[in-house]
Amino acid sequence: MINRKLLVAAAAAIVAAGGGALAVVPALAATKTVTVKDNVFAPTALTVAKGTTVRWVWRGRAAHNVSVSRGPTRFHSPNKVRGSYSKQLGRAGTYAIHCTIHPGMKMTVKVR
Ligand SMILES: [Cu+2]
């Protein structure tokens, strides 16, 4: 005979865990998109909450990259002509970002 009380307790535990996980997902899933055009980022300034993922999407014809020149953490995308590059920003501060191929191609991301 199956122990019905144990089954009910197990089901309740699974529902509680699932509910908790679902409640956490929206905060972690926040994403902001930046368009990488020929020789300009759009927008050029962005302010996001800590933990936000910034996703750069290539829309131009020339190769570009996303490189942090100054900021709480450094990262550097490959040179790309299409596709996207995402980075979750977990440390607060101002990130000065540029494309190393086009020195005038700059933007800032403020994480608070
Ligand atoms: Cu560029």
CSV table of C-alpha atoms and ligand atoms in Angstrom, one decimal:
chain,number,residue,atom,x,y,z
A,1,MET,CA,0.0,0.0,0.0
A,2,ILE,CA,1.3,3.5,-0.9
A,3,ASN,CA,1.8,5.9,2.0
A,4,ARG,CA,-0.6,8.6,1.0
A,5,LYS,CA,0.6,11.2,3.6
A,6,LEU,CA,4.2,11.0,2.3
A,7,LEU,CA,3.1,11.5,-1.2
A,8,VAL,CA,1.1,14.6,-0.3
A,9,ALA,CA,4.0,16.0,1.6
A,10,ALA,CA,6.4,15.4,-1.3
A,11,ALA,CA,3.9,17.1,-3.8
A,12,ALA,CA,3.6,20.1,-1.5
A,13,ALA,CA,7.4,20.4,-1.2
A,14,ILE,CA,7.7,20.3,-5.0
A,15,VAL,CA,5.1,23.0,-5.4
A,16,ALA,CA,6.8,25.2,-2.8
A,17,ALA,CA,10.2,24.9,-4.5
A,18,GLY,CA,8.7,25.6,-7.9
A,19,GLY,CA,6.9,28.6,-6.7
A,20,GLY,CA,10.0,30.0,-5.1
A,21,ALA,CA,12.0,29.5,-8.2
A,22,LEU,CA,9.4,31.2,-10.4
A,23,ALA,CA,9.3,34.2,-8.0
A,24,VAL,CA,13.1,34.7,-8.5
A,25,VAL,CA,13.1,34.4,-12.3
A,26,PRO,CA,11.7,37.8,-13.3
A,27,ALA,CA,14.5,39.7,-11.5
A,28,LEU,CA,17.2,37.6,-13.0
A,29,ALA,CA,15.8,37.7,-16.4
A,30,ALA,CA,15.9,41.5,-16.9
A,31,THR,CA,17.7,42.3,-20.2
A,32,LYS,CA,18.4,45.6,-21.9
A,33,THR,CA,19.3,45.6,-25.6
A,34,VAL,CA,21.8,47.9,-27.2
A,35,THR,CA,22.1,48.1,-31.0
A,36,VAL,CA,25.5,48.1,-32.6
A,37,LYS,CA,25.3,50.1,-35.8
A,38,ASP,CA,28.0,51.3,-38.1
A,39,ASN,CA,30.1,53.4,-35.8
A,40,VAL,CA,27.5,54.1,-33.2
A,41,PHE,CA,25.9,52.4,-30.2
A,42,ALA,CA,22.2,53.0,-29.7
A,43,PRO,CA,21.6,54.2,-27.0
A,44,THR,CA,24.9,55.8,-26.1
A,45,ALA,CA,24.0,55.9,-22.4
A,46,LEU,CA,22.1,53.3,-20.4
A,47,THR,CA,21.3,52.9,-16.7
A,48,VAL,CA,20.3,49.5,-15.4
A,49,ALA,CA,19.7,47.7,-12.1
A,50,LYS,CA,22.5,45.5,-10.7
A,51,GLY,CA,22.1,42.0,-12.2
A,52,THR,CA,20.7,43.2,-15.5
A,53,THR,CA,22.0,41.5,-18.6
A,54,VAL,CA,22.9,43.9,-21.4
A,55,ARG,CA,22.6,42.4,-24.9
A,56,TRP,CA,24.4,44.1,-27.8
A,57,VAL,CA,22.9,43.2,-31.1
A,58,TRP,CA,24.9,43.8,-34.3
A,59,ARG,CA,22.9,45.6,-37.1
A,60,GLY,CA,25.6,47.2,-39.3
A,61,ARG,CA,27.8,46.0,-42.1
A,62,ALA,CA,31.2,46.6,-40.6
A,63,ALA,CA,32.9,44.6,-37.9
A,64,HIS,CA,32.6,46.0,-34.4
A,65,ASN,CA,33.3,44.9,-30.8
A,66,VAL,CA,32.2,45.8,-27.3
A,67,SER,CA,35.1,46.6,-25.0
A,68,VAL,CA,35.2,48.0,-21.5
A,69,SER,CA,37.9,50.6,-21.2
A,70,ARG,CA,37.1,51.6,-17.6
A,71,GLY,CA,34.7,50.0,-15.1
A,72,PRO,CA,34.1,47.7,-12.1
A,73,THR,CA,34.8,44.7,-14.4
A,74,ARG,CA,36.4,44.4,-17.8
A,75,PHE,CA,35.0,42.4,-20.7
A,76,HIS,CA,35.6,42.3,-24.4
A,77,SER,CA,33.5,40.8,-27.1
A,78,PRO,CA,35.0,39.3,-30.3
A,79,ASN,CA,34.9,41.4,-33.5
A,80,LYS,CA,31.5,40.6,-35.0
A,81,VAL,CA,29.4,41.7,-38.0
A,82,ARG,CA,26.2,39.9,-36.9
A,83,GLY,CA,24.7,38.2,-33.9
A,84,SER,CA,24.8,39.3,-30.3
A,85,TYR,CA,26.9,39.5,-27.2
A,86,SER,CA,25.5,39.4,-23.7
A,87,LYS,CA,26.9,40.3,-20.3
A,88,GLN,CA,25.3,40.2,-16.9
A,89,LEU,CA,26.4,43.2,-14.9
A,90,GLY,CA,26.6,42.2,-11.3
A,91,ARG,CA,28.8,45.0,-10.0
A,92,ALA,CA,27.6,48.6,-9.6
A,93,GLY,CA,29.4,51.5,-11.2
A,94,THR,CA,30.0,53.2,-14.5
A,95,TYR,CA,31.3,51.1,-17.4
A,96,ALA,CA,32.9,53.1,-20.2
A,97,ILE,CA,32.6,51.0,-23.3
A,98,HIS,CA,34.0,51.5,-26.8
A,99,CYS,CA,34.7,49.6,-30.0
A,100,THR,CA,38.4,49.2,-30.4
A,101,ILE,CA,38.2,49.3,-34.2
A,102,HIS,CA,36.4,52.7,-34.1
A,103,PRO,CA,37.7,54.8,-31.2
A,104,GLY,CA,34.9,57.4,-31.5
A,105,MET,CA,32.3,54.7,-31.0
A,106,LYS,CA,31.5,54.9,-27.3
A,107,MET,CA,28.8,54.4,-24.8
A,108,THR,CA,28.4,54.2,-21.0
A,109,VAL,CA,26.4,51.8,-18.9
A,110,LYS,CA,25.6,52.8,-15.3
A,111,VAL,CA,24.8,49.9,-13.0
A,112,ARG,CA,23.2,50.9,-9.7
B,1,CU,CU,33.3,49.6,-34.5
